[in-house]
Coordinates of N, CA, C and O in Angstrom, one line a residue:
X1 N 114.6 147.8 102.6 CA 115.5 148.5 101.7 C 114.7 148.6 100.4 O 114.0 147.6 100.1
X2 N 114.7 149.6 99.6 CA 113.8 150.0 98.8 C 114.8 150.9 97.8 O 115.3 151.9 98.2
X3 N 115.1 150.2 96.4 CA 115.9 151.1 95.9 C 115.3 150.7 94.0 O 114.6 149.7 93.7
X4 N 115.8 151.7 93.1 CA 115.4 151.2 91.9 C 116.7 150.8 91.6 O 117.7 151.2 92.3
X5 N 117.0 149.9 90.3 CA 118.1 149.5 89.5 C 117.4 149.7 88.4 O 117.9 149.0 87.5
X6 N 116.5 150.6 87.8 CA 116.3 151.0 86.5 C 117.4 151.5 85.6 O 117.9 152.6 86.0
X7 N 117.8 151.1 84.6 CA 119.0 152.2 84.6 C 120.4 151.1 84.3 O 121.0 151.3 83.2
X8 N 121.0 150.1 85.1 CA 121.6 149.7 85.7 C 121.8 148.7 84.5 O 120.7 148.5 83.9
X9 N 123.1 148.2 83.9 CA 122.5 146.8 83.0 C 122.4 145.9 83.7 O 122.8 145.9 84.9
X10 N 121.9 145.0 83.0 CA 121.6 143.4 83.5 C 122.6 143.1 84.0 O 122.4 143.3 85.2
X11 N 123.6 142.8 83.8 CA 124.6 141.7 84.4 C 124.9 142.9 85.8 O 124.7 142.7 87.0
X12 N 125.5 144.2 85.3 CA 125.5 144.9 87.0 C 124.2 144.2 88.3 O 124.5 143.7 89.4
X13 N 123.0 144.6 87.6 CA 122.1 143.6 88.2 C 122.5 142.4 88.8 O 122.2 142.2 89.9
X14 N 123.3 141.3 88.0 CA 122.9 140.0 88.8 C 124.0 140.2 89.6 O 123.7 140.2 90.8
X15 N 125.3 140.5 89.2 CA 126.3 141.0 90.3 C 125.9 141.7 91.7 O 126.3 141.2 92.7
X16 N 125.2 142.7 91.9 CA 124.4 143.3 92.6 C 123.4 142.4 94.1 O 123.4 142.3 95.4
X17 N 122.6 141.8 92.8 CA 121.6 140.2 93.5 C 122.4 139.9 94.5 O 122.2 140.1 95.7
X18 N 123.7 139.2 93.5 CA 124.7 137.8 94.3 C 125.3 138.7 95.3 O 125.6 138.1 96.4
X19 N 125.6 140.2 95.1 CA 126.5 140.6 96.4 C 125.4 140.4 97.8 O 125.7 139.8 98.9
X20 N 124.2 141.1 97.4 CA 123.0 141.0 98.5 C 123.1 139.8 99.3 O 123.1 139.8 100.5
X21 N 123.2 138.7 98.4 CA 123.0 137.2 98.6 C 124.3 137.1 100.2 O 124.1 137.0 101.4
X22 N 125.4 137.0 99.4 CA 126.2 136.7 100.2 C 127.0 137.7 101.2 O 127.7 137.3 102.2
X23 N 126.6 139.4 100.7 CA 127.1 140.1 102.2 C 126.6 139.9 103.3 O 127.6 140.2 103.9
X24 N 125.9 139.7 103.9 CA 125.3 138.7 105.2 C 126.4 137.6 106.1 O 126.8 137.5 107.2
X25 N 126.5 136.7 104.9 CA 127.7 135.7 105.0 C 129.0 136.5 105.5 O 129.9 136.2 106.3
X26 N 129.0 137.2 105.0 CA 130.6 138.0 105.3 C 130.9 138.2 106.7 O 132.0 137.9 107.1
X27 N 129.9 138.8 107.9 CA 130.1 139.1 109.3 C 130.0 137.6 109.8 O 130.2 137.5 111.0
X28 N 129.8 136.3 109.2 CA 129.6 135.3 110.3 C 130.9 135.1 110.8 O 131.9 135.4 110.2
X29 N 131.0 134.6 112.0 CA 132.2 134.1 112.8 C 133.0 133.3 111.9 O 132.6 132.4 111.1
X30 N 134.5 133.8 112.1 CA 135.5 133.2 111.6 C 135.4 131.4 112.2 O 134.9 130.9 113.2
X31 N 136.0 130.8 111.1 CA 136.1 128.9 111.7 C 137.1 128.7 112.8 O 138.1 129.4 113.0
X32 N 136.8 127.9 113.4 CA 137.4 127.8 114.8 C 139.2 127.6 114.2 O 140.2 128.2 114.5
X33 N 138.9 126.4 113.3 CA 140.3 125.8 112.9 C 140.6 126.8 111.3 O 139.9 126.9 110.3
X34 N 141.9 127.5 111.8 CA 142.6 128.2 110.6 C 142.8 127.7 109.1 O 143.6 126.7 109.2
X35 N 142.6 127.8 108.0 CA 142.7 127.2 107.0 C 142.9 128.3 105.8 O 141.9 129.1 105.7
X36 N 143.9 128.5 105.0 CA 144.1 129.1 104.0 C 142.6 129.3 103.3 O 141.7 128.5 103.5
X37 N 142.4 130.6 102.1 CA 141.5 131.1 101.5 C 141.0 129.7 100.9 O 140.0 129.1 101.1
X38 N 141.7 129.4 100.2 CA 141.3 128.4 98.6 C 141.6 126.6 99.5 O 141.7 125.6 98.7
X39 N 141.8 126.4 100.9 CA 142.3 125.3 101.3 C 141.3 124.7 102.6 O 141.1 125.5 103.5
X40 N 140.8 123.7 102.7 CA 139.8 123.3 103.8 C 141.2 122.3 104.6 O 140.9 121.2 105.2
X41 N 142.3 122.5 104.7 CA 143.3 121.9 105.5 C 143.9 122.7 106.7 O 144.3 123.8 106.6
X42 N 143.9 121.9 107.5 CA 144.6 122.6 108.7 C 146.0 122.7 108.5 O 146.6 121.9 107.9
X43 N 146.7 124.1 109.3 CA 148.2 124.1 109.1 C 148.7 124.1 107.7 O 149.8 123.7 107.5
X44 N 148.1 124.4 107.0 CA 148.6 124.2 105.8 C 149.4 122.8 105.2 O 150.4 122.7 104.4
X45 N 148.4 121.9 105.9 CA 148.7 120.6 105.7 C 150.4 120.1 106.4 O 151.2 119.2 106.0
X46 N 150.5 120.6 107.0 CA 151.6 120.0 107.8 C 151.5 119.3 109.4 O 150.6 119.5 110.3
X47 N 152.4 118.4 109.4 CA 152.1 117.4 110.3 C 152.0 117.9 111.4 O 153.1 118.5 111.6
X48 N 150.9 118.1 113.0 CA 151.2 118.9 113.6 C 152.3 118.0 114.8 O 153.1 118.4 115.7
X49 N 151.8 116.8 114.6 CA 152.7 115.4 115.4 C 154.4 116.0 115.4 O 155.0 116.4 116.4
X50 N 154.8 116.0 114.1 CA 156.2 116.3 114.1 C 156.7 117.0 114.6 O 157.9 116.7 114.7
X51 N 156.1 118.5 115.2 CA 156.7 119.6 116.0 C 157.7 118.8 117.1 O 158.9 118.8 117.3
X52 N 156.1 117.9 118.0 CA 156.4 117.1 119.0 C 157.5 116.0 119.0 O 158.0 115.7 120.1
X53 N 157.8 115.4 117.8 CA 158.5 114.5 117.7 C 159.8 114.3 117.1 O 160.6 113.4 117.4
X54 N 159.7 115.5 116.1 CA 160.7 115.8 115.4 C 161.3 116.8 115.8 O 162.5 117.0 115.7
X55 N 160.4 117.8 116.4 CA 161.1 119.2 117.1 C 161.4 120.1 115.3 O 162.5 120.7 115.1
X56 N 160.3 120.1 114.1 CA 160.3 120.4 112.9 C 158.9 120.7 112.5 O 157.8 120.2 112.9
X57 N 159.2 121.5 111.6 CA 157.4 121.5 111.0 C 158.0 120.7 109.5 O 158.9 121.0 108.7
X58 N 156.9 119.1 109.4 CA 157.0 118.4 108.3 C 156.0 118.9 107.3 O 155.1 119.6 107.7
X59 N 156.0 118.5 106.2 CA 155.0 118.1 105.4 C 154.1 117.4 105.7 O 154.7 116.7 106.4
X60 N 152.9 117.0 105.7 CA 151.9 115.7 106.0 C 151.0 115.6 104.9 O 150.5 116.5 104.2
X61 N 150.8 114.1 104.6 CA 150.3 113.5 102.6 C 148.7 113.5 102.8 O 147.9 113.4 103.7
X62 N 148.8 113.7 101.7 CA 146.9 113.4 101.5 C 146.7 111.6 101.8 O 145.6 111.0 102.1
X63 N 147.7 111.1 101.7 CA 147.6 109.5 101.6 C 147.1 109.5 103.5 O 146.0 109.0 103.8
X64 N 148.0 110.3 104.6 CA 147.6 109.9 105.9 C 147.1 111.2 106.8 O 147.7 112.1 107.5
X65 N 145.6 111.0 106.4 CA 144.8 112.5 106.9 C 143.9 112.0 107.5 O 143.7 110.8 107.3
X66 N 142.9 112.9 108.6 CA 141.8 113.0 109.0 C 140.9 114.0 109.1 O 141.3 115.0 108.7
X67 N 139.8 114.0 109.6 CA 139.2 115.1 109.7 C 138.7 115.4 111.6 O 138.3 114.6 112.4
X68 N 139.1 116.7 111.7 CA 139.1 117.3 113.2 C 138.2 118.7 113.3 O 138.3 119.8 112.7
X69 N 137.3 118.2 114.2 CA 136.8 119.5 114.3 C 135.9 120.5 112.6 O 135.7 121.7 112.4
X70 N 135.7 119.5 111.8 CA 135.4 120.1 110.5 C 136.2 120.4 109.6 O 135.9 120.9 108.5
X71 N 137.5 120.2 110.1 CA 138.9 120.2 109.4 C 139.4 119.0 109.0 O 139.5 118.0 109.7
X72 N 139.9 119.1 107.5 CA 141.2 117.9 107.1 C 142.8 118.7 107.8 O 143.2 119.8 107.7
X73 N 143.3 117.3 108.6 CA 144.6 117.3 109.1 C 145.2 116.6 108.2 O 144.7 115.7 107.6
X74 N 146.4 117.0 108.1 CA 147.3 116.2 107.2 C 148.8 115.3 107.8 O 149.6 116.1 108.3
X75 N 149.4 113.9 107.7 CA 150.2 114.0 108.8 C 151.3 113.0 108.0 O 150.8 112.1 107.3
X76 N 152.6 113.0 108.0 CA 154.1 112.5 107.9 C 153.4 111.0 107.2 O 153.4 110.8 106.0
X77 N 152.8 110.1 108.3 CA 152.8 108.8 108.1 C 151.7 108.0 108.9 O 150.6 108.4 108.5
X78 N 151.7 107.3 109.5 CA 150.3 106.3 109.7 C 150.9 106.4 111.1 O 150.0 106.7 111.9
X79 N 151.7 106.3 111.6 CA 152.0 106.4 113.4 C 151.8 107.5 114.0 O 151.2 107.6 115.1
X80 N 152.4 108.8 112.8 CA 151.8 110.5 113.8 C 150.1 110.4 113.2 O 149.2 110.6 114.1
X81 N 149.8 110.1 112.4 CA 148.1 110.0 112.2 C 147.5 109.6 113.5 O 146.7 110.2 114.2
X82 N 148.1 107.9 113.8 CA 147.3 107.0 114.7 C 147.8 108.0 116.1 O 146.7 108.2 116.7
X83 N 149.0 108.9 116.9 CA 148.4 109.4 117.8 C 148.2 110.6 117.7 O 148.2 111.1 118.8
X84 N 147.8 111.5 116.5 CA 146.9 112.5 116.3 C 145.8 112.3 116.6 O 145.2 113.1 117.3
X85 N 144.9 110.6 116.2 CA 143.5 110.9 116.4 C 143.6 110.4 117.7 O 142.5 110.6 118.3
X86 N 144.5 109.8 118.4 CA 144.0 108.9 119.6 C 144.5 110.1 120.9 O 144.7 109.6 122.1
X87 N 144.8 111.8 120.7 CA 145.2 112.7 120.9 C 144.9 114.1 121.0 O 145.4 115.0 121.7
X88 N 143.7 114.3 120.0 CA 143.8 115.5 118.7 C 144.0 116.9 119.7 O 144.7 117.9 119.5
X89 N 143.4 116.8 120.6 CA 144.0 118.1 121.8 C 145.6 118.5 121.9 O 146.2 119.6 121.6
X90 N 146.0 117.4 122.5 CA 147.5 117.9 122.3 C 148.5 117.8 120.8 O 149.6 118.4 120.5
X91 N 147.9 117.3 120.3 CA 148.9 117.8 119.0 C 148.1 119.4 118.3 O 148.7 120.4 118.1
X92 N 146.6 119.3 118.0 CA 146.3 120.4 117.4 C 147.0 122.0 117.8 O 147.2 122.3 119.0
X93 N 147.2 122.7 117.0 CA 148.2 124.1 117.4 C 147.1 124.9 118.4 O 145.9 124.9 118.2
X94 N 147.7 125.4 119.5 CA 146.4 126.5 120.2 C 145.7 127.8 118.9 O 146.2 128.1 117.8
X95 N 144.8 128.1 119.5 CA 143.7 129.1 118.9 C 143.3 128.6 117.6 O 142.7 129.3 116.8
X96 N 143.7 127.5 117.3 CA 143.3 126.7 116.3 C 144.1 127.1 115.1 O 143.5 127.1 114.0
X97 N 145.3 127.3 115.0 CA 146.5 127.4 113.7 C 146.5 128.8 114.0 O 147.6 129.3 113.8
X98 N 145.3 129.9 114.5 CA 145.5 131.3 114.0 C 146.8 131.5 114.9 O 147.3 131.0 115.9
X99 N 147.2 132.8 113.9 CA 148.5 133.2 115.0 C 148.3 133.6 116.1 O 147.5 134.5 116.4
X100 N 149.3 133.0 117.0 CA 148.8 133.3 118.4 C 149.1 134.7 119.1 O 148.2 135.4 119.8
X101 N 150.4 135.1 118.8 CA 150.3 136.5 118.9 C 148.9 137.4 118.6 O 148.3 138.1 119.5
X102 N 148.7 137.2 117.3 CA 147.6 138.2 117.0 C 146.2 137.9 118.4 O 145.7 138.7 119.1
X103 N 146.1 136.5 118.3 CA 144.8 136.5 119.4 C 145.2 137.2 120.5 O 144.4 137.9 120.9
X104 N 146.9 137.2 121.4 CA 146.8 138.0 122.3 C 146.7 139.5 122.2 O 147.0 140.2 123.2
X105 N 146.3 139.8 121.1 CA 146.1 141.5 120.6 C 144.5 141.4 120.2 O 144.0 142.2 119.5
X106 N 143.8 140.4 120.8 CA 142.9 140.3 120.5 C 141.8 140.6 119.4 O 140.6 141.1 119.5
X107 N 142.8 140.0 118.0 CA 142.9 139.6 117.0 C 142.9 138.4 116.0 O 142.7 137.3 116.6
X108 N 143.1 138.1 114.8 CA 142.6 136.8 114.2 C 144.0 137.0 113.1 O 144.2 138.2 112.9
X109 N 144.8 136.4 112.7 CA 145.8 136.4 111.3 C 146.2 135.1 110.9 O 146.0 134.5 112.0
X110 N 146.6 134.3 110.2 CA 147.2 133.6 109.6 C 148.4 133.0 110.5 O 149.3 133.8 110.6
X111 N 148.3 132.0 111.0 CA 149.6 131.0 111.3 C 150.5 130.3 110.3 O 150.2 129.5 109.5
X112 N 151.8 130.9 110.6 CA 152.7 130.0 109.6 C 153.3 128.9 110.4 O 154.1 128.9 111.4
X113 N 152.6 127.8 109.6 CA 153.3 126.6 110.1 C 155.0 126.7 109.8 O 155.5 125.6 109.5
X114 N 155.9 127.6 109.8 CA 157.3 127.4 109.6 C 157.7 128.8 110.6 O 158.9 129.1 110.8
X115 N 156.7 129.3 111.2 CA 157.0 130.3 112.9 C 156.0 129.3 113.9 O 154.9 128.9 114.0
X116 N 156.9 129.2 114.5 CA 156.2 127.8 115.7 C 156.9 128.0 116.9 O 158.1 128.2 116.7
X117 N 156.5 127.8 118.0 CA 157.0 127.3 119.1 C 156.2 125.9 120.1 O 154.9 125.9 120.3
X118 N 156.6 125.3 120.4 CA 156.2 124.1 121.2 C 156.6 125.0 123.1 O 157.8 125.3 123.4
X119 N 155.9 125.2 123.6 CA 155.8 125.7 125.2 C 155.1 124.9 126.2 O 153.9 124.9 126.1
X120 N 155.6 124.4 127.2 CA 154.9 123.8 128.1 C 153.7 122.4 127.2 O 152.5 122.5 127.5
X121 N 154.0 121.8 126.7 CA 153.9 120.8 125.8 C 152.4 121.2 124.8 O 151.6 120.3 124.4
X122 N 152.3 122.5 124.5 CA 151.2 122.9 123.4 C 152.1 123.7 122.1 O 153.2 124.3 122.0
X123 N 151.4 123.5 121.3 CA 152.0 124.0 119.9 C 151.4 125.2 119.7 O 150.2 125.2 119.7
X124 N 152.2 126.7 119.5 CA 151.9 128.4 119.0 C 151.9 128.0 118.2 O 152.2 126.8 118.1
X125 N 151.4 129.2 116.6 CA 152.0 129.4 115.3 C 151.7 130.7 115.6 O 151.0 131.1 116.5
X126 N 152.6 131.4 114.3 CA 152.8 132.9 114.6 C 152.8 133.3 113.4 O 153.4 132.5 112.7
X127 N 152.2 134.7 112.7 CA 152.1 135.2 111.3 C 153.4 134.8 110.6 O 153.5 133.8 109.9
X128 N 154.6 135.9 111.0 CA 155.9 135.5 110.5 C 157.1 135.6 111.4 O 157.1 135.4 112.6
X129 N 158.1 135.9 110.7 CA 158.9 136.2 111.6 C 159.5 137.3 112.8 O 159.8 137.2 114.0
X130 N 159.4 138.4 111.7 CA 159.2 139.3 112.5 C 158.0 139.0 114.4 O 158.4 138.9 115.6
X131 N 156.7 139.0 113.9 CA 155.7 138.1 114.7 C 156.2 137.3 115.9 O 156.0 137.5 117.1
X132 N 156.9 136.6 115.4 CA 157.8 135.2 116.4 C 158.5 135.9 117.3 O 158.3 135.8 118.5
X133 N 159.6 136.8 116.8 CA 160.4 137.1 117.4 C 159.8 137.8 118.5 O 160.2 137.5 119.6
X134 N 158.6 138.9 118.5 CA 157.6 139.6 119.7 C 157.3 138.4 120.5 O 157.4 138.6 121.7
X135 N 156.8 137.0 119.9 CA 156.4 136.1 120.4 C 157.2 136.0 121.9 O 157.0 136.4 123.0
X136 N 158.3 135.2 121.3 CA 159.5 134.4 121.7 C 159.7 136.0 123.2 O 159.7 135.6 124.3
X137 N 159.8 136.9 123.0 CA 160.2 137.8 123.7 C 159.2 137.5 125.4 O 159.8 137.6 126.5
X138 N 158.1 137.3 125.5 CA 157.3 137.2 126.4 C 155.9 136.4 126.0 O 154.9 136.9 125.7
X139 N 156.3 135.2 126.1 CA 155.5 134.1 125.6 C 154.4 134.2 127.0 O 153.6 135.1 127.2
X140 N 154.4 133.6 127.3 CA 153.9 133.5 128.8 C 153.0 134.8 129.0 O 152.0 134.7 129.7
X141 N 153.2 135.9 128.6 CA 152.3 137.2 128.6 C 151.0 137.2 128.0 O 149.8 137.5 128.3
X142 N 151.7 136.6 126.5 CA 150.9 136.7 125.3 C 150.0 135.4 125.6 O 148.9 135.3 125.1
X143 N 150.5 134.3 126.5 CA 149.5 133.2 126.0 C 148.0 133.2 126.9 O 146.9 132.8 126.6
X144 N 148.5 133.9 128.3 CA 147.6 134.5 129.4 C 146.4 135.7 128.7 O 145.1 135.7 128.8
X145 N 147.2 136.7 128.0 CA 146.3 137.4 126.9 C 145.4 136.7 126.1 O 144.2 137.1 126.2
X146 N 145.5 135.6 125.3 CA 145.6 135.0 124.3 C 144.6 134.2 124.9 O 143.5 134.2 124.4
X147 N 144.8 133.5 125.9 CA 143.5 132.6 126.0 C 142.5 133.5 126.7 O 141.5 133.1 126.2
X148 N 142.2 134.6 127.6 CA 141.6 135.3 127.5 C 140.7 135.7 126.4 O 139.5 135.6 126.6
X149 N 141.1 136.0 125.4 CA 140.4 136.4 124.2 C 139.9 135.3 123.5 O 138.8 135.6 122.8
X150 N 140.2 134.2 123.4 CA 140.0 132.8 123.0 C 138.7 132.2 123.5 O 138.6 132.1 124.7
X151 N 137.4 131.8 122.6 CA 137.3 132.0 121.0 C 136.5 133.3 121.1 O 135.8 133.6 120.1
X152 N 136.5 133.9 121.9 CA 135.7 135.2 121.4 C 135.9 136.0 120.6 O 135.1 136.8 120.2
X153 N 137.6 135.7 120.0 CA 138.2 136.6 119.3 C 137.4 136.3 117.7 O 137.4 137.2 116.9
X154 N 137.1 135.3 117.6 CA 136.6 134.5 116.4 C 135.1 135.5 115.8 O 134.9 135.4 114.6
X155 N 134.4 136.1 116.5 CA 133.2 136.8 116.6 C 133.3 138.1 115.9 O 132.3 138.8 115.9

């Protein structure tokens, strides 16, 4: 690539540099585990134990966390922690927090930990509500889709 910036001010310039720098970075594969823009936490830090236990999506403290998969989990208390790690398969949500609907459209979006379903003893999340309710309609469709596409969708 061969271009002049004569012309251009300086700071356009460094702006310019830094976009070069990092558009590259932009097509790499999405992270396996879902994590808000500005957050390195899974689930948006909610306990994923409690779905199972409580049949609720909890809060979970910075005081009883781990790390999974390159991910901080966050969890209620020191008992859903201890069988999170002695577990992390079956408590972690499928497609990794992303919404599961979207992967069965063979897609990537944001899971809200407060649209959830527990099926056949694995944890969905789903964008929103609206989302859920398509979910809930033919689960079993979408999850056959869904792992199909799973992780390729990540690409």
């Amino acid at each position: 690539m061969n271009f002049s910036t004569q012309g251009i001010p300086s700071i356009s310039k460094l702006l310019l540099v830094a976009f070069l720098m990092i558009a590259p970075g932009l097509a790499q594969a999405k992270s396996e585990i879902y994590t808000s823009y500005f957050s390195s936490t899974a689930v948006s830090g909610y306990d994923t134990v409690a779905y199972f236990t409580e049949s609720k999506p909890v809060k979970g403290s910075k005081k009883f966390s781990t790390k999974y998969k390159g991910t901080k989990w966050q969890f209620k208390n020191a008992e859903n922690l201890a069988l999170f790690k002695a577990d992390p398969a079956k408590y972690a949500p499928q497609y990794g927090g992303y919404c599961a609907w979207a992967v069965a459209q063979n897609d990537t979006a944001k899971g809200d930990p407060t649209q959830w379903t527990v099926h056949e003893g694995k944890l969905y999340l789903n964008y929103d509500a609206t989302v859920q309710k398509k979910w809930v309609a033919d689960k079993e469709k979408f999850i056959i889709k869904a792992d199909g596409y799973w992780p390729k969708v990540l690409n």
